[in-house]
Coordinates of C-alpha atoms and ligand atoms in Angstrom, one line a residue:
X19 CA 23.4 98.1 19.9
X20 CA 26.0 97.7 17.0
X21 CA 24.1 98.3 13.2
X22 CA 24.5 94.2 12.3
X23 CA 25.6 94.1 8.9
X24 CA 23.8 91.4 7.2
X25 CA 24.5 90.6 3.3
X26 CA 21.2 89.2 2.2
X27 CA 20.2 92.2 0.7
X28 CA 23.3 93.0 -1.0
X29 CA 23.8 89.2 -2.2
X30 CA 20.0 89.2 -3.9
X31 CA 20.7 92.8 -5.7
X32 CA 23.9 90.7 -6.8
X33 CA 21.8 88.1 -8.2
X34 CA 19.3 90.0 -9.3
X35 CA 22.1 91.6 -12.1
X36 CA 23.4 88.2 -12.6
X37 CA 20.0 87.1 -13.2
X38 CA 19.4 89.9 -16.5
X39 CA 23.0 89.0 -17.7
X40 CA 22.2 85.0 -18.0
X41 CA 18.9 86.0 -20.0
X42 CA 21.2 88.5 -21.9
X43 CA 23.9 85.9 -22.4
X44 CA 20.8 83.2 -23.7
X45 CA 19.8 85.4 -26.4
X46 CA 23.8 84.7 -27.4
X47 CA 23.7 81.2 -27.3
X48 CA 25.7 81.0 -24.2
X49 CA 24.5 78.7 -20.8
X50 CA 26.6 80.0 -18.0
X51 CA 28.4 76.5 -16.5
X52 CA 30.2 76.4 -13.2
X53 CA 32.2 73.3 -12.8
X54 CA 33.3 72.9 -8.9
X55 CA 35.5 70.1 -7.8
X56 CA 35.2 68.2 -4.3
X57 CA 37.2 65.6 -2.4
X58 CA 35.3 63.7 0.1
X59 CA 35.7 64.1 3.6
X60 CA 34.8 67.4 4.7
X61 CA 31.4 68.2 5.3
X62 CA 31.8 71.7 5.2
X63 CA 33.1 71.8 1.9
X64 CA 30.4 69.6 1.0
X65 CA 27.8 72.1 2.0
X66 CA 29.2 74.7 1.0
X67 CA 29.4 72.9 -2.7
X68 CA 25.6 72.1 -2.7
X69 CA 24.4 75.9 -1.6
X70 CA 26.4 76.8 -4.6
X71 CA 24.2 74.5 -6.6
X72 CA 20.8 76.1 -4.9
X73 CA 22.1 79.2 -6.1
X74 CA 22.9 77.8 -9.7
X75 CA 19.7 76.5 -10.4
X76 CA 18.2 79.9 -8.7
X77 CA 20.3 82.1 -11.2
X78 CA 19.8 79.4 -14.5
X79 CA 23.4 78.8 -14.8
X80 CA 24.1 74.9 -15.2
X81 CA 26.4 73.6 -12.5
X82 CA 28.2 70.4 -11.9
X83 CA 30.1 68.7 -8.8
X84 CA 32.9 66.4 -9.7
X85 CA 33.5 64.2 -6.5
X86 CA 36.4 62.4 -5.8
X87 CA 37.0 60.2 -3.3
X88 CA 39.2 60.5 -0.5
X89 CA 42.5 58.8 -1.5
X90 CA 42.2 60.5 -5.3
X91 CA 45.7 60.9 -6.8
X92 CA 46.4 64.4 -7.6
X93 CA 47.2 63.8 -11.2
X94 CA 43.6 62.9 -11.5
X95 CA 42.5 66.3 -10.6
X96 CA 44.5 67.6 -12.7
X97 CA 43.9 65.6 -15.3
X98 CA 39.7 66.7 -14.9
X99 CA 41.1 70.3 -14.3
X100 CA 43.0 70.7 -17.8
X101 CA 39.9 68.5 -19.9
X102 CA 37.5 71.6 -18.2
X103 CA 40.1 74.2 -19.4
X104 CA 39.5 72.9 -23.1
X105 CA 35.8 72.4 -22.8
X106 CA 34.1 76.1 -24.1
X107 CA 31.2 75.0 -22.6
X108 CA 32.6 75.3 -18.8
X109 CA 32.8 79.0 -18.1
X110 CA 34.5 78.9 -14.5
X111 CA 36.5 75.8 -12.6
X112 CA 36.3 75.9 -9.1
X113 CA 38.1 74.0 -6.2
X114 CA 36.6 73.3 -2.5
X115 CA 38.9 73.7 -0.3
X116 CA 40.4 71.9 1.8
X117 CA 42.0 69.1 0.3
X118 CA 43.5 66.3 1.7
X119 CA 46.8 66.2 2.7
X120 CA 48.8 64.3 0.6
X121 CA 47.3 66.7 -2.7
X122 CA 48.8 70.1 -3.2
X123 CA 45.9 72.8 -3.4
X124 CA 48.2 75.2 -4.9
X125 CA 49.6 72.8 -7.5
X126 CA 46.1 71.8 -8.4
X127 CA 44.7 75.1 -8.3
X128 CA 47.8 76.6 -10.8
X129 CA 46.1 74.4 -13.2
X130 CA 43.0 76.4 -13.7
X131 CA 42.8 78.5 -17.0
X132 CA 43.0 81.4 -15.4
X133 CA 39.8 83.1 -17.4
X134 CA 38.0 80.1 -15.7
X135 CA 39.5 81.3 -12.2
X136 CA 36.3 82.8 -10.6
X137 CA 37.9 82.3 -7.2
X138 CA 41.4 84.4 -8.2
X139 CA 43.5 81.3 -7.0
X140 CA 46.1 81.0 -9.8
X141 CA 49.3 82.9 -10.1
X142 CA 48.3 85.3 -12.9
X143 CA 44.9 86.6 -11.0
X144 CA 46.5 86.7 -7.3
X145 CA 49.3 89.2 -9.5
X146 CA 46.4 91.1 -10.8
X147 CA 44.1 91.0 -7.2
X148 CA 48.2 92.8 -5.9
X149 CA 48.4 95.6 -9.0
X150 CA 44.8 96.0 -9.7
X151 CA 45.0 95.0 -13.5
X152 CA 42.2 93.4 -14.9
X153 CA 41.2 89.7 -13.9
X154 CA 39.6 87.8 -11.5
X155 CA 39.9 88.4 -7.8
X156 CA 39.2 86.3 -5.2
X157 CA 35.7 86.2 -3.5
X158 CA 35.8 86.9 -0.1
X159 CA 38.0 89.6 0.1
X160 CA 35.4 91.4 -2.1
X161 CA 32.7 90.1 -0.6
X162 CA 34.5 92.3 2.4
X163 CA 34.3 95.3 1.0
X164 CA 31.4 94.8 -1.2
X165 CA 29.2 94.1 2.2
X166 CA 30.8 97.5 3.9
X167 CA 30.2 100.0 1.2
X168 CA 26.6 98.4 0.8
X169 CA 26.2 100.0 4.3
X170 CA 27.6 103.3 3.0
X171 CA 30.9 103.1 4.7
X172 CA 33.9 104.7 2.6
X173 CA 37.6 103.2 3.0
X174 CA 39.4 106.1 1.1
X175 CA 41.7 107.7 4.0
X176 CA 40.4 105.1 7.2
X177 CA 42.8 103.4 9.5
X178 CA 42.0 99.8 8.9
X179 CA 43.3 96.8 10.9
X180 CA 43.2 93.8 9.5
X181 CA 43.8 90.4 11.1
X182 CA 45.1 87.7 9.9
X183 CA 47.5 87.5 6.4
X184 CA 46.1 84.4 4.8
X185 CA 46.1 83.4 1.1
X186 CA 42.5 83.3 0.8
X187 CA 41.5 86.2 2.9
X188 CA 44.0 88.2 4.6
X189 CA 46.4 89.0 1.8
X190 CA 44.4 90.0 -0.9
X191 CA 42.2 91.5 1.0
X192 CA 45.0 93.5 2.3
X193 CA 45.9 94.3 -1.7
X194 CA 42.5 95.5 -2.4
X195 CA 42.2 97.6 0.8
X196 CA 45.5 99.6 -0.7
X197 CA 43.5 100.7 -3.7
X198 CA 40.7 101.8 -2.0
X199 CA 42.5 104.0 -0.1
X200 CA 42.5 102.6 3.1
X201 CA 45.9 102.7 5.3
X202 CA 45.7 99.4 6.4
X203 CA 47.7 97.9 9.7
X204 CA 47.9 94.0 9.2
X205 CA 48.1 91.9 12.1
X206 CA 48.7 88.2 12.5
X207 CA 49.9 85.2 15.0
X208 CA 53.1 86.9 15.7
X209 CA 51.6 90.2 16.7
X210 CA 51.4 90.9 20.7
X211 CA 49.0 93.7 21.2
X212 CA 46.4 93.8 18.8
X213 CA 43.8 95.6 20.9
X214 CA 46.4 98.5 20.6
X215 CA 46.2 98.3 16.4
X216 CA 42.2 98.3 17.0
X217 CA 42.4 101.4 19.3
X218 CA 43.0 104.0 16.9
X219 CA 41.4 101.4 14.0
X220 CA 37.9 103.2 12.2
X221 CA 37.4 99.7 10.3
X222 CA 38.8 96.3 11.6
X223 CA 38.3 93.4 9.1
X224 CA 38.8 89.2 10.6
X225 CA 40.2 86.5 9.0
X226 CA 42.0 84.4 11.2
X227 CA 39.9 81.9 11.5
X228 CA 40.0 81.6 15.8
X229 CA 36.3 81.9 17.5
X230 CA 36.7 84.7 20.0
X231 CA 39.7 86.5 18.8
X232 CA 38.2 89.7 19.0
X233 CA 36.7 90.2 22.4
X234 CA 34.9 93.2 23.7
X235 CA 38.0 94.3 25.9
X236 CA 39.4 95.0 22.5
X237 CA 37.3 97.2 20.8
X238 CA 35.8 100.6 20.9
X239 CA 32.2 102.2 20.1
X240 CA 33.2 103.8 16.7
X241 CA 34.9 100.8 15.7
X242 CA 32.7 98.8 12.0
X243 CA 33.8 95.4 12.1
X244 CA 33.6 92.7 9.2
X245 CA 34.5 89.0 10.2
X246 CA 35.2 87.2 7.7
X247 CA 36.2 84.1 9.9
X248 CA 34.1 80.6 10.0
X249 CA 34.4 78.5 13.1
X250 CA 32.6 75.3 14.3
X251 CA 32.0 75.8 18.1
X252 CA 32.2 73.1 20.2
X253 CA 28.4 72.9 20.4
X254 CA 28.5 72.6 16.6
X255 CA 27.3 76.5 16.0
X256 CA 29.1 78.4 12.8
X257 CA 30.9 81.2 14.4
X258 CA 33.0 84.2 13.2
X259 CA 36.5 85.6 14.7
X260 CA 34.4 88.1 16.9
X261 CA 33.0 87.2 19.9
X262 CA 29.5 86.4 20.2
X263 CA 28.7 89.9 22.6
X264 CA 30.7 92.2 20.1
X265 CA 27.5 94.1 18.9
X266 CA 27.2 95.7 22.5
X267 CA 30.5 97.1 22.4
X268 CA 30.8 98.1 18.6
X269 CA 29.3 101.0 16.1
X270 CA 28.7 97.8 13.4
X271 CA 29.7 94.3 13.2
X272 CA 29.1 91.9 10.2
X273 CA 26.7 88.3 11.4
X274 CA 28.5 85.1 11.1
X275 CA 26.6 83.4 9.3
X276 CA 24.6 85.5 7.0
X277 CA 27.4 88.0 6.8
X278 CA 30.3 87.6 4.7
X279 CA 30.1 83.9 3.8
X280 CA 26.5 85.2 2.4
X281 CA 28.0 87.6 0.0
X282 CA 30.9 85.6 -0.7
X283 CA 28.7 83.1 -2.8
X284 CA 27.0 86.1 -5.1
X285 CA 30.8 87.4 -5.4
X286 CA 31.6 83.8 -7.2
X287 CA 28.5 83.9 -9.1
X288 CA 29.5 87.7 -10.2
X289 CA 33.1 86.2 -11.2
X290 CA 31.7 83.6 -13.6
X291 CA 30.0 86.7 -15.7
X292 CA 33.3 88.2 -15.6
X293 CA 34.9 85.1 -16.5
X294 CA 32.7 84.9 -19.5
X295 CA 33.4 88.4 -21.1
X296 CA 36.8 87.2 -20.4
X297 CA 36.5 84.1 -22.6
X298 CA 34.5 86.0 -25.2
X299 CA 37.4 88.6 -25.1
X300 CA 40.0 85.8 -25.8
X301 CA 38.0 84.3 -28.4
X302 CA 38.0 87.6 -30.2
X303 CA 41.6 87.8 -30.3
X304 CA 41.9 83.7 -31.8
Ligands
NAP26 P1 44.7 81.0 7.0 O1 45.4 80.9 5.7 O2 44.7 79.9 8.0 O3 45.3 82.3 7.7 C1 44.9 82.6 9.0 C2 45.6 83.9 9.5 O4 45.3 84.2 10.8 C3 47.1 83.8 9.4 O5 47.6 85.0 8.8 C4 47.6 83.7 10.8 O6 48.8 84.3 11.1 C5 46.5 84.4 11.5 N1 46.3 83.9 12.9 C6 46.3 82.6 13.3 N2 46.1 82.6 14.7 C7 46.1 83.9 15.1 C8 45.9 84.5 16.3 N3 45.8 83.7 17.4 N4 45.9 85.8 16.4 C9 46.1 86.5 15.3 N5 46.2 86.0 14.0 C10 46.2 84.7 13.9 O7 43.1 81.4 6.9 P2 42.3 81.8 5.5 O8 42.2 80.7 4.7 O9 42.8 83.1 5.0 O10 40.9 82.0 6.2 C11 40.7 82.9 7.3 C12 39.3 82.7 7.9 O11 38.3 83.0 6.9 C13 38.9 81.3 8.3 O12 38.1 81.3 9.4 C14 38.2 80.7 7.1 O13 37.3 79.7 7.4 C15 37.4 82.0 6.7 N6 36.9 82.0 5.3 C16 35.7 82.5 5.1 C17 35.2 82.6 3.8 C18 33.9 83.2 3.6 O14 33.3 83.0 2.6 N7 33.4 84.0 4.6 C19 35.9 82.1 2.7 C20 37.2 81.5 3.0 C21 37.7 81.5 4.2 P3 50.2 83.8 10.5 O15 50.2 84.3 9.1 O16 51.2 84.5 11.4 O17 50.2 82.3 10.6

């Protein structure tokens, strides 16, 4: 059986730091405050909103969840979006995605100071999250990496294969696997064979986003797989990219849920601290 990679430890050593920097920031003066925005309508979203708030109140940062109905104009969003980039008492701005269709995520998302970008989704941190200089990068493809090397598995000179090319996932990932080292092999829809990229893969990584994409006819015993995918099944079951079997036919494989998605959330949490030195770096230059 496949070593299942799960991310609870990793996420509560991740809170446990965050934990001593929110005491360290209160002897400043400074509450950490994490502002998320939500438009109605998709209950995943939703509950992926609310754990953020468990984890808020768990970690003693202040947290609040601006709702918006479903038929929202966009210039109201981003009207709410610039009055949190003024406030100094909101250290990060985050949208759940998706949005409806008739808003633009990526116009409402360029909005976000992008010091208050704990989810790397403006232009200025996806150029930094491409050539590595400082900012804030986005969560899960850290959360990717962060989970392998908490297993004690190295990137520097591995054939990776990563599928899918995403904004959220695949392409930054694919950015941050270049700087550790990794020679990475990215796959996508238009790609025929990709059991032939995973044949001679040591790492595979899943964002696509498809329950059963990777199937055990696929893979080999040496192969460490993260899935970074989420999927409802049709019996209403949260499901990665890799099939359900995968652990009998792999050397690791990362749990969906409890995997990824799991470390993901202490990622954000990690960005808002960073966000904050950020802030009290651009303060010091005023
Ligand atoms: P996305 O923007 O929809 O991108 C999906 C990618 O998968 C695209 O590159 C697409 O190829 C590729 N793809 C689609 N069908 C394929 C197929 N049959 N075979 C191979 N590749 C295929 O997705 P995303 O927003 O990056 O998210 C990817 C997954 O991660 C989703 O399941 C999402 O729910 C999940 N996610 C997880 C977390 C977490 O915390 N764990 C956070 C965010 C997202 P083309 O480029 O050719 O279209």
């Amino acid at each position: 059986m496949a070593l299942l990679m799960k991310a609870k430890e990793a996420a509560d050593r991740v809170y446990m730091e965050i934990m001593t920097e929110v005491s360290e920031l209160g002897m400043q003066g400074i509450q950490p405050y994490l502002a998320t925005i939500i438009v109605e309508g998709d209950p995943a979203s939703a509950y992926y909103a609310e754990a953020k708030r468990r984890i808020a109140e768990r970690l003693g940062v202040s947290f609040h969840l601006h709702a918006f109905k479903a038929d929202v104009e966009e210039a109201e969003i981003i009207a709410l979006i610039r009055r949190l980039n003024e406030d100094a008492s909101i250290h990060g701005i985050m949208v759940e995605l998706p949005l409806p269709q008739h808003i633009s995520a990526r116009r409402v998302e360029r909005e976000i100071r992008p010091s208050k970008d704990i989810d790397g989704v403006t232009p200025q941190n996806k150029l930094a999250t491409l050539t590595g200089e400082d900012g804030l990068y986005p969560a899960t493809p850290q959360a990717c990496i962060h989970l392998l090397k908490h297993y004690g598995f190295s990137l520097e000179g591995k054939n990776v294969t990563l599928v899918g090319r995403g904004q959220t996932v695949g392409l930054p990932l694919f950015h941050l696997l270049q700087r550790e080292q990794a020679t990475v092999t990215v796959c996508h829809s238009r790609t025929p064979d990709i059991a032939s990229h995973l044949s001679h893969a040591d790492i595979a990584f899943l964002a696509v986003g498809r329950p059963n994409r990777m199937t055990s006819a696929m893979v080999h015993d040496r192969l460490i797989v993260v899935d970074a995918g989420i999927n409802e099944t049709e019996d209403g079951r949260i499901a990665g990219d890799g099939a359900a079997d995968l652990d009998a036919y792999v050397a690791a494989v990362s749990p969906v849920p409890g995997g990824v998605g799991t470390l993901t959330t202490a990622v954000l949490f990690q960005n808002l601290m960073k966000a904050i030195r950020i802030q009290q770096g651009e303060e010091e230059q005023i």
